[in-house]
Amino acid sequence: MVEDPKKPGKMKKVKKQIPAYIPEHDAMILAKSRSSAYKMDCGLFTLFGIRFGWESVIGIVPAFGDALGAFIALMIFKRMRKVEGGLDTGTQIQMLINIIVDFAVGLIPFVGDLIDAAFKANTKNVRLLERHLDAKYKPDSLKKDARDYAGVDKAERQKKRKSGIFSKRDPPPATAFEDFDDEAEERRRFVEESDDGYSVR
């Protein structure tokens, strides 16, 4: 969900695109993982404001359904590990913890299935994969400066970005540039209106 530019304050659904800077091999893994996670976590219907997928349906079957859901999540995890250079240990541990928590919560009858549907382990793991690929491949020129969002509204950010100042805590730019256009225009008018009639064009 992103903010709708045509309707301020409203959100709209958008389909996430694979960034062009991610190589084809890893882009294919990300695309397949996204598709599988969507089907498992969100692909069927919405109830009580929660999106339900196939994992919620198979999770209705006590124990076996939760075990099958965990097995599919592990298969998605296994695919994610095939990205170039593999996944770092920290990311893998986070993904496995998500799967374990999802499985354990799902064992609680009914209420566990609702919590499980809201938790969405596969979707969380896809986010971790996206973060890993961004950190690995995203060019520095596309990375946003955290100072851009330091409690400053959009209009003020744009104004400050021009001068290189993003936050009140930031030092002033090393070089300041003054705009002489207004001063030059005022001098031109003064000369044109002088008594001797001399004008500058």
CSV table of C-alpha atoms in Angstrom, one decimal:
chain,number,residue,atom,x,y,z
A,1,MET,CA,0.0,0.0,0.0
A,2,VAL,CA,1.3,3.5,-0.9
A,3,GLU,CA,-0.2,7.0,-0.7
A,4,ASP,CA,-2.4,7.8,-3.6
A,5,PRO,CA,-1.0,11.0,-5.3
A,6,LYS,CA,-4.5,11.8,-6.7
A,7,LYS,CA,-6.2,11.4,-3.3
A,8,PRO,CA,-4.1,12.9,-0.5
A,9,GLY,CA,-4.5,10.9,2.7
A,10,LYS,CA,-5.8,7.8,0.9
A,11,MET,CA,-3.8,4.6,0.3
A,12,LYS,CA,-3.9,2.4,-2.8
A,13,LYS,CA,-2.6,-1.0,-3.7
A,14,VAL,CA,0.3,-1.3,-6.0
A,15,LYS,CA,2.2,-4.2,-7.5
A,16,LYS,CA,5.8,-4.2,-6.4
A,17,GLN,CA,8.3,-4.3,-9.3
A,18,ILE,CA,11.7,-6.0,-9.1
A,19,PRO,CA,14.3,-3.2,-9.2
A,20,ALA,CA,16.5,-3.2,-12.3
A,21,TYR,CA,19.7,-3.2,-10.3
A,22,ILE,CA,19.1,-6.8,-9.0
A,23,PRO,CA,20.7,-9.4,-11.4
A,24,GLU,CA,18.4,-11.7,-13.3
A,25,HIS,CA,19.2,-14.9,-11.2
A,26,ASP,CA,18.4,-13.2,-7.9
A,27,ALA,CA,15.5,-11.3,-9.4
A,28,MET,CA,13.9,-14.6,-10.4
A,29,ILE,CA,14.3,-16.0,-6.9
A,30,LEU,CA,12.8,-12.9,-5.4
A,31,ALA,CA,9.8,-13.0,-7.9
A,32,LYS,CA,9.1,-16.6,-7.2
A,33,SER,CA,9.4,-16.2,-3.4
A,34,ARG,CA,7.0,-13.2,-3.5
A,35,SER,CA,4.5,-15.2,-5.5
A,36,SER,CA,4.7,-18.2,-3.2
A,37,ALA,CA,4.5,-16.0,0.0
A,38,TYR,CA,1.5,-14.1,-1.4
A,39,LYS,CA,-0.4,-17.3,-2.2
A,40,MET,CA,0.4,-18.8,1.3
A,41,ASP,CA,-0.2,-15.6,3.3
A,42,CYS,CA,-2.7,-13.4,1.5
A,43,GLY,CA,-4.0,-15.0,-1.7
A,44,LEU,CA,-7.5,-16.1,-0.8
A,45,PHE,CA,-9.8,-13.6,1.1
A,46,THR,CA,-10.0,-10.9,3.8
A,47,LEU,CA,-11.7,-11.4,7.1
A,48,PHE,CA,-11.7,-9.1,10.2
A,49,GLY,CA,-9.3,-6.9,8.3
A,50,ILE,CA,-6.8,-9.8,8.0
A,51,ARG,CA,-5.7,-11.2,4.6
A,52,PHE,CA,-5.9,-15.0,4.6
A,53,GLY,CA,-3.9,-17.4,2.3
A,54,TRP,CA,-3.6,-21.1,1.8
A,55,GLU,CA,-1.6,-21.6,5.0
A,56,SER,CA,-4.6,-20.4,7.0
A,57,VAL,CA,-6.8,-23.0,5.2
A,58,ILE,CA,-4.5,-26.0,5.6
A,59,GLY,CA,-3.7,-24.8,9.2
A,60,ILE,CA,-7.3,-25.6,10.1
A,61,VAL,CA,-6.3,-29.3,10.2
A,62,PRO,CA,-4.7,-29.7,13.7
A,63,ALA,CA,-1.0,-30.4,13.8
A,64,PHE,CA,-0.7,-31.8,10.3
A,65,GLY,CA,-1.9,-28.6,8.6
A,66,ASP,CA,0.6,-26.5,10.7
A,67,ALA,CA,3.4,-29.0,9.9
A,68,LEU,CA,2.6,-28.8,6.2
A,69,GLY,CA,2.6,-25.0,6.3
A,70,ALA,CA,6.0,-25.0,8.1
A,71,PHE,CA,7.3,-27.4,5.4
A,72,ILE,CA,6.2,-25.1,2.6
A,73,ALA,CA,7.7,-22.1,4.4
A,74,LEU,CA,11.0,-24.0,4.7
A,75,MET,CA,10.9,-24.8,0.9
A,76,ILE,CA,10.5,-21.0,0.2
A,77,PHE,CA,13.3,-20.3,2.6
A,78,LYS,CA,15.5,-22.9,0.9
A,79,ARG,CA,14.8,-21.2,-2.5
A,80,MET,CA,15.8,-17.8,-1.0
A,81,ARG,CA,19.1,-19.2,0.1
A,82,LYS,CA,20.1,-19.8,-3.5
A,83,VAL,CA,20.7,-16.1,-4.2
A,84,GLU,CA,24.2,-15.3,-5.4
A,85,GLY,CA,26.6,-15.6,-2.5
A,86,GLY,CA,23.8,-17.0,-0.3
A,87,LEU,CA,22.2,-15.2,2.7
A,88,ASP,CA,24.1,-14.0,5.7
A,89,THR,CA,23.8,-15.9,8.9
A,90,GLY,CA,21.8,-13.2,10.7
A,91,THR,CA,19.2,-13.0,7.9
A,92,GLN,CA,18.8,-16.8,7.9
A,93,ILE,CA,18.4,-17.0,11.6
A,94,GLN,CA,15.7,-14.3,11.5
A,95,MET,CA,13.9,-16.2,8.7
A,96,LEU,CA,14.0,-19.5,10.7
A,97,ILE,CA,12.7,-17.8,13.8
A,98,ASN,CA,9.8,-16.4,11.8
A,99,ILE,CA,8.9,-19.9,10.6
A,100,ILE,CA,9.3,-21.5,14.1
A,101,VAL,CA,7.1,-18.8,15.7
A,102,ASP,CA,4.5,-19.2,12.9
A,103,PHE,CA,4.4,-23.0,13.4
A,104,ALA,CA,4.2,-22.7,17.2
A,105,VAL,CA,1.4,-20.2,17.2
A,106,GLY,CA,-0.5,-22.1,14.7
A,107,LEU,CA,-0.7,-25.1,17.0
A,108,ILE,CA,-3.1,-23.1,19.3
A,109,PRO,CA,-6.7,-24.1,18.2
A,110,PHE,CA,-8.6,-21.4,16.2
A,111,VAL,CA,-7.1,-18.3,17.9
A,112,GLY,CA,-3.6,-19.5,16.9
A,113,ASP,CA,-4.8,-19.7,13.3
A,114,LEU,CA,-6.0,-16.1,13.4
A,115,ILE,CA,-2.7,-14.9,14.9
A,116,ASP,CA,-0.8,-17.1,12.4
A,117,ALA,CA,-2.7,-15.4,9.5
A,118,ALA,CA,-1.8,-12.0,10.9
A,119,PHE,CA,1.9,-12.9,11.5
A,120,LYS,CA,2.6,-13.9,7.9
A,121,ALA,CA,6.0,-15.6,8.3
A,122,ASN,CA,6.5,-16.0,4.5
A,123,THR,CA,5.8,-12.4,3.8
A,124,LYS,CA,8.2,-11.3,6.6
A,125,ASN,CA,10.9,-13.5,5.1
A,126,VAL,CA,10.4,-12.0,1.7
A,127,ARG,CA,10.9,-8.6,3.2
A,128,LEU,CA,14.2,-9.8,4.8
A,129,LEU,CA,15.3,-11.1,1.3
A,130,GLU,CA,14.5,-7.7,-0.2
A,131,ARG,CA,16.5,-5.9,2.4
A,132,HIS,CA,19.4,-8.3,1.8
A,133,LEU,CA,19.3,-7.8,-1.9
A,134,ASP,CA,19.0,-4.0,-1.5
A,135,ALA,CA,22.0,-3.9,0.8
A,136,LYS,CA,24.0,-6.0,-1.7
A,137,TYR,CA,23.1,-4.4,-5.0
A,138,LYS,CA,21.4,-1.0,-4.6
A,139,PRO,CA,23.6,1.8,-5.9
A,140,ASP,CA,24.6,4.5,-3.4
A,141,SER,CA,23.0,7.1,-5.7
A,142,LEU,CA,19.5,5.5,-5.1
A,143,LYS,CA,19.9,5.2,-1.3
A,144,LYS,CA,17.9,7.7,0.7
A,145,ASP,CA,19.6,9.8,3.2
A,146,ALA,CA,18.0,9.1,6.6
A,147,ARG,CA,18.3,12.9,7.4
A,148,ASP,CA,15.6,13.4,4.7
A,149,TYR,CA,13.0,12.2,7.1
A,150,ALA,CA,14.2,13.5,10.4
A,151,GLY,CA,10.9,15.1,11.6
A,152,VAL,CA,10.7,17.5,8.6
A,153,ASP,CA,7.6,17.8,6.5
A,154,LYS,CA,7.8,17.3,2.7
A,155,ALA,CA,7.8,20.9,1.6
A,156,GLU,CA,10.5,21.8,4.2
A,157,ARG,CA,12.6,18.7,3.1
A,158,GLN,CA,12.5,19.9,-0.5
A,159,LYS,CA,13.5,23.4,0.5
A,160,LYS,CA,16.4,22.2,2.7
A,161,ARG,CA,17.5,19.6,0.2
A,162,LYS,CA,18.4,22.4,-2.2
A,163,SER,CA,20.9,23.9,0.3
A,164,GLY,CA,22.2,20.5,1.5
A,165,ILE,CA,20.6,20.9,4.9
A,166,PHE,CA,18.2,18.1,5.8
A,167,SER,CA,17.8,18.6,9.6
A,168,LYS,CA,18.2,21.3,12.2
A,169,ARG,CA,21.0,19.3,13.7
A,170,ASP,CA,23.0,19.3,10.5
A,171,PRO,CA,25.8,21.8,10.0
A,172,PRO,CA,25.4,24.4,7.4
A,173,PRO,CA,26.9,23.6,3.9
A,174,ALA,CA,30.6,24.4,3.5
A,175,THR,CA,29.9,26.8,0.6
A,176,ALA,CA,27.0,29.1,0.5
A,177,PHE,CA,25.7,30.5,-2.8
A,178,GLU,CA,23.8,33.8,-2.9
A,179,ASP,CA,21.2,34.6,-5.6
A,180,PHE,CA,21.9,38.1,-7.0
A,181,ASP,CA,18.9,38.1,-9.4
A,182,ASP,CA,16.7,40.3,-7.1
A,183,GLU,CA,19.5,42.7,-6.4
A,184,ALA,CA,20.4,43.1,-10.1
A,185,GLU,CA,16.7,43.7,-11.0
A,186,GLU,CA,16.4,46.4,-8.3
A,187,ARG,CA,19.6,48.1,-9.5
A,188,ARG,CA,18.3,48.0,-13.1
A,189,ARG,CA,15.0,49.7,-12.2
A,190,PHE,CA,16.8,52.3,-10.1
A,191,VAL,CA,19.1,53.3,-13.0
A,192,GLU,CA,16.1,53.4,-15.5
A,193,GLU,CA,14.2,55.7,-13.2
A,194,SER,CA,17.0,58.1,-12.5
A,195,ASP,CA,16.8,61.7,-13.6
A,196,ASP,CA,19.5,61.5,-16.1
A,197,GLY,CA,17.6,59.0,-18.1
A,198,TYR,CA,20.5,56.6,-18.3
A,199,SER,CA,19.4,53.0,-18.6
A,200,VAL,CA,21.1,49.6,-18.7
A,201,ARG,CA,19.9,46.9,-21.0
